Short mmCIF file of C-alpha atoms in Angstrom, two decimals:
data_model
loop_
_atom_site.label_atom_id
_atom_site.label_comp_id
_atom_site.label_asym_id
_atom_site.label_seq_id
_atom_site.Cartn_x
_atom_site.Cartn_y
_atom_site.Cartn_z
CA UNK A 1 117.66 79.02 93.87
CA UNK A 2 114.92 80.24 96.25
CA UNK A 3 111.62 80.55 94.66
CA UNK A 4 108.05 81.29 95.31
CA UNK A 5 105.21 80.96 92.46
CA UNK A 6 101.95 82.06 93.03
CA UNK A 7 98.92 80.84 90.78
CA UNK A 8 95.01 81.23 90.74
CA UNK A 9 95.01 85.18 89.94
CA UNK A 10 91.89 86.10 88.02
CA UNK A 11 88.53 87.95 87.17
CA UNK A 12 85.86 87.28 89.56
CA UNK A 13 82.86 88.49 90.27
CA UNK A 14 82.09 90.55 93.78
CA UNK A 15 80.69 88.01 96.29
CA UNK A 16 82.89 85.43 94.19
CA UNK A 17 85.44 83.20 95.88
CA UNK A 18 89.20 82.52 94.68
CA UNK A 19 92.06 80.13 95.91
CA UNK A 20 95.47 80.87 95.44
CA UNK A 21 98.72 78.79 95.31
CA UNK A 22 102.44 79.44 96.17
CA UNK A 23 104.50 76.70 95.67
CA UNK A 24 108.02 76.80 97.33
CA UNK A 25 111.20 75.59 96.22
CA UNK A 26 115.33 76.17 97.12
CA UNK A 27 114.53 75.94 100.70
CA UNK A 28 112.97 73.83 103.37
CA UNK A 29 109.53 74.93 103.35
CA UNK A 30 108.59 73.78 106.97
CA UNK A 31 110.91 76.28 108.19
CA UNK A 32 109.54 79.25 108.17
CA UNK A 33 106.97 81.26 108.47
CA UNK A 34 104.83 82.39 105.87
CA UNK A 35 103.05 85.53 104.52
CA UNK A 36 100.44 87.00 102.26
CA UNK A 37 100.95 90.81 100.80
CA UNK A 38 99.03 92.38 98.24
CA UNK A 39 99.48 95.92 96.66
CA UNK A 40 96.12 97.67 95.28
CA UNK A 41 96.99 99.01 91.69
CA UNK A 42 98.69 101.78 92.00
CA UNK A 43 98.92 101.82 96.08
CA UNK A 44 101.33 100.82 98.92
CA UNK A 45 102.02 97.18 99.96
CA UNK A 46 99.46 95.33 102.28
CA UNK A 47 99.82 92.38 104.66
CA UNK A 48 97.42 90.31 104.45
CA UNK A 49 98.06 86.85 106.33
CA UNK A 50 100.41 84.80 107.60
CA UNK A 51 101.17 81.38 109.01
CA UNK A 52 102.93 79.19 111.83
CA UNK A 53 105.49 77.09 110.01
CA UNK A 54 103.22 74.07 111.08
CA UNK A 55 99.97 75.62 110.31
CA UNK A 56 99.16 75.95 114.63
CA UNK A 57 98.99 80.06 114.65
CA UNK A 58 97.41 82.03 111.48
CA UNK A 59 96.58 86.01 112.00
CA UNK A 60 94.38 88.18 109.31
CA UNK A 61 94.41 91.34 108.64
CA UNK A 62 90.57 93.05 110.06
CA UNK A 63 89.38 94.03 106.40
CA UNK A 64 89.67 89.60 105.41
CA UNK A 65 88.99 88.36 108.53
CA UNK A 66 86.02 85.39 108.10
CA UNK A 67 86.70 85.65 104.42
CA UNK A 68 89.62 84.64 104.16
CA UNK A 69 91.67 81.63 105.02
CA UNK A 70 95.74 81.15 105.03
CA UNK A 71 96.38 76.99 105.11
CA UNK A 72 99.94 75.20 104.10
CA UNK A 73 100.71 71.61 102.70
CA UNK A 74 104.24 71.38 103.97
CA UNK A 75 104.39 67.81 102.23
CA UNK A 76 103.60 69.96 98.72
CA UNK A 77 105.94 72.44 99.69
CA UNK A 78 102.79 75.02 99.24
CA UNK A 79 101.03 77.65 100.70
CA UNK A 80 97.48 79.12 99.93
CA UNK A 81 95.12 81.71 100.41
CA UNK A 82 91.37 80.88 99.58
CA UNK A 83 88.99 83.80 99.61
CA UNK A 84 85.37 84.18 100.14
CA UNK A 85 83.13 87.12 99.56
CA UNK A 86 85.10 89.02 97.51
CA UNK A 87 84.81 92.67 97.45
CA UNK A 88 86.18 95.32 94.60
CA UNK A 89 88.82 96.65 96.98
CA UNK A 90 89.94 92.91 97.41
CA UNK A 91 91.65 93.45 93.82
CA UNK A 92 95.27 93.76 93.77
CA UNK A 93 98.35 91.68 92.84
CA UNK A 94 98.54 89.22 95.70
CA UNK A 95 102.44 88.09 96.56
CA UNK A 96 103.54 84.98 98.70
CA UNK A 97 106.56 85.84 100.64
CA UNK A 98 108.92 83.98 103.45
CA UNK A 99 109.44 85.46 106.79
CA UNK A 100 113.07 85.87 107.72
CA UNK A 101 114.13 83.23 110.54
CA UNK A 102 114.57 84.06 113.82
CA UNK A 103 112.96 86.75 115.81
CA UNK A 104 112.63 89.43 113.15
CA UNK A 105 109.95 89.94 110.49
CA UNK A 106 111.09 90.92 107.11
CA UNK A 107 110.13 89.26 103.89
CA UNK A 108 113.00 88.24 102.19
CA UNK A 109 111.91 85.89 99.21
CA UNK A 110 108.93 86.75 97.06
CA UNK A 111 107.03 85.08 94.21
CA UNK A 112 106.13 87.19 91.53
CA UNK A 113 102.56 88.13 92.29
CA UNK A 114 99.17 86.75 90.96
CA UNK A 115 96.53 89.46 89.92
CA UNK A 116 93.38 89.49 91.09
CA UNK A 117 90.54 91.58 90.04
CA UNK A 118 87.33 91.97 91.40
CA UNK A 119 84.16 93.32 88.93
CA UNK A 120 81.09 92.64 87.79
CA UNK B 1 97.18 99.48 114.81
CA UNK B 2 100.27 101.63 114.21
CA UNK B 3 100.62 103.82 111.48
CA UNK B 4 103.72 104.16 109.41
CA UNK B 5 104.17 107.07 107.90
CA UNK B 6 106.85 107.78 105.50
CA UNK B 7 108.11 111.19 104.26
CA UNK B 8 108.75 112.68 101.45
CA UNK B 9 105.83 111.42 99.60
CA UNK B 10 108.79 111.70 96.22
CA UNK B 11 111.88 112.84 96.58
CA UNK B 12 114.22 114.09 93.75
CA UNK B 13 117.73 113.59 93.71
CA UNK B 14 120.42 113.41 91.27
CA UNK B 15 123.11 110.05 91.06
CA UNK B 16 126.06 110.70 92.72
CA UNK B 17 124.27 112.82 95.87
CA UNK B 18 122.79 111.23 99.16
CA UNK B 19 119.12 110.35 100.03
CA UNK B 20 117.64 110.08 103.00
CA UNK B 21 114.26 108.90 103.42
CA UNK B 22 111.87 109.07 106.62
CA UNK B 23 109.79 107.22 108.57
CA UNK B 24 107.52 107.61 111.57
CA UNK B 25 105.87 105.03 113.58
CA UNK B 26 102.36 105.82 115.94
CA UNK B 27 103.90 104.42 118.38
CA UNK B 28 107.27 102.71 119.52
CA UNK B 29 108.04 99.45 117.43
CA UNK B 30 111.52 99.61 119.40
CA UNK B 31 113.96 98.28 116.61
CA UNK B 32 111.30 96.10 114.89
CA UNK B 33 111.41 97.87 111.42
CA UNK B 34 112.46 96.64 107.69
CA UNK B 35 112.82 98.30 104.27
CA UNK B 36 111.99 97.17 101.10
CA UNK B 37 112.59 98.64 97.76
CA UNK B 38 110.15 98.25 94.99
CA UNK B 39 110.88 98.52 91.28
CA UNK B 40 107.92 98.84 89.09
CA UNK B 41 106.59 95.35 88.29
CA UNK B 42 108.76 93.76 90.14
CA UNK B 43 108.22 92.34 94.06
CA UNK B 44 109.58 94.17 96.78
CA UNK B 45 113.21 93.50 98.12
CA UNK B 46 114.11 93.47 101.44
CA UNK B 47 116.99 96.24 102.20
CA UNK B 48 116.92 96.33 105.89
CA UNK B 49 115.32 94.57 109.05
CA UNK B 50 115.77 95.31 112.44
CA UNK B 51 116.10 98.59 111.66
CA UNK B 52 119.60 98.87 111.03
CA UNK B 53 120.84 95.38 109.60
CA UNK B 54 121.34 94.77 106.22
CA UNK B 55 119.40 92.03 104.21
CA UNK B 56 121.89 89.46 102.36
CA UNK B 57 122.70 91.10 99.38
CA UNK B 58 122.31 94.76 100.24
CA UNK B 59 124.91 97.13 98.71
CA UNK B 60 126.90 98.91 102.04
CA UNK B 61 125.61 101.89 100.29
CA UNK B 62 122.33 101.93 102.38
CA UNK B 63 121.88 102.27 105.73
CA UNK B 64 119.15 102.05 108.29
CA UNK B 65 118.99 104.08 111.78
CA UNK B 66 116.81 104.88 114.15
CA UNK B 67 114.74 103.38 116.70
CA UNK B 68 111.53 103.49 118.70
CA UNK B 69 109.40 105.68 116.60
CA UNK B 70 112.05 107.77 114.29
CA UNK B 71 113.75 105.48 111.57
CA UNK B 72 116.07 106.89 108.65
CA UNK B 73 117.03 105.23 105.55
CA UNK B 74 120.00 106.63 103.88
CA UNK B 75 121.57 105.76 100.27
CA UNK B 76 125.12 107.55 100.32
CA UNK B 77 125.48 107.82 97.01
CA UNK B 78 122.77 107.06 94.51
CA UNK B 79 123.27 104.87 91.32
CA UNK B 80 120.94 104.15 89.03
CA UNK B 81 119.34 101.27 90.11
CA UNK B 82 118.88 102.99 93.46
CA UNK B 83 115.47 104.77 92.03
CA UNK B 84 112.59 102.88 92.98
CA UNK B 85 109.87 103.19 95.61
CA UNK B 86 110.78 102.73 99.69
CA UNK B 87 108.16 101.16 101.68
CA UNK B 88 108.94 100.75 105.83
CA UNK B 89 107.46 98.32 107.66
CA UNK B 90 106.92 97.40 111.42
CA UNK B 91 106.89 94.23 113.55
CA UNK B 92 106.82 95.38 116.56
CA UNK B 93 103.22 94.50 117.49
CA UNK B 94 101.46 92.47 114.83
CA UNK B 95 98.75 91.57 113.89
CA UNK B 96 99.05 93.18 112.14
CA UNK B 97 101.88 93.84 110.39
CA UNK B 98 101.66 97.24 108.83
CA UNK B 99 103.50 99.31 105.98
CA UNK B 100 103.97 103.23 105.10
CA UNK B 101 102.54 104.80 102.33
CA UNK B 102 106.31 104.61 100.87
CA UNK B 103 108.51 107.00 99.14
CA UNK B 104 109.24 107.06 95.71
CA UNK B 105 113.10 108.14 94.71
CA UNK B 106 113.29 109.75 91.57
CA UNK B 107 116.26 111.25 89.40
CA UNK B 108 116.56 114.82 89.41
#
């Protein structure tokens, strides 16, 4: 079965830092590209980040740019997100997802989410 | 950036009837477009990618059209599991990738 988890949700403070996990399983991991989307309660879906399938090419989104950084342990099947500075419209539930192979971009496996909320 | 942006903001229909949902891009994205449904708290699904191909596991009841800046999403005949919220999404030039506001599909 393809899976994604995602861990390290939480409360933090603003200026706080958080890392989050996604560990992979069902497929070969160092495949495929990978992606961070988060959805703002009660908003639309936003991406966020994504990564080269060996880590060489990572974009950002403007609004995490120098705050955030996308990173992958192929050999641990995971991918992770660690954030920096963390600001109250950083809080949202933040999904892991796979890139489809090939030349197109949809998402088509997704963990389950990890909340995180930002507030003093 | 390019803007998505997806009309109706809701749209009411009953099961049985067709929907068919909109979405507008800035600027071309050629065929580079996906769907995704979202059921509340659940992750989205991927329906459709390249604007008119359906994802593994996609009922034949949805379609995609369209291309350059006009894309359609149509559901010929809604069931119940059909009402959720549509988000668009374009890869055309990224980063970054970007998303509409989406349409929730609600029973009439």
């Amino acid at each position: 079965e393809l899976q994604l988890v995602e861990s390290g949700g939480g409360l933090v403070q603003p200026g706080g830092s958080l890392s989050l996990s996604c560990v992979a399983s069902g497929f070969t991991f160092s495949s495929y590209w990978m992606t961070w989307v988060r959805q703002a309660p009660g908003k639309g879906l936003e991406w966020v980040a994504d990564i080269k399938q060996d880590g060489s090419e990572k974009n950002y989104v403007d609004s995490v740019k120098g705050r955030f950084t996308i990173f992958r342990d192929n050999a641990k099947n995971s991918l992770y997100l660690q954030m920096h500075s963390l600001r109250d419209e950083d809080t949202a539930v933040y999904y892991c997802a796979r890139r489809t192979s090939g030349r197109h971009y949809g998402c088509d496996v997704w963990g389950q989410g990890t909340v995180v909320t930002v507030s003093p | 950036e390019i803007v998505m942006t997806q009309s109706p903001g809701t749209l009411s229909v009953s099961p049985g009837e067709k929907a068919t949902l909109s979405c507008r891009a800035s600027q071309t994205v050629s065929s580079n477009l996906a769907w995704y449904q979202q059921k509340p708290g659940q992750a989205p699904r991927l329906l459709i990618y390249g604007a008119s191909a359906r994802a593994a596991g996609t009922p034949a009841r949805f379609s995609g059209s369209g291309s350059g800046t006009e894309f359609t999403l149509t559901i010929s005949s809604l069931q119940s599991e059909d009402f959720a919220v549509y988000y668009c999404q374009q890869y055309n030039n990224w980063p970054p990738i970007t998303f509409g506001q989406g349409t929730r599909l609600e029973i009439k």
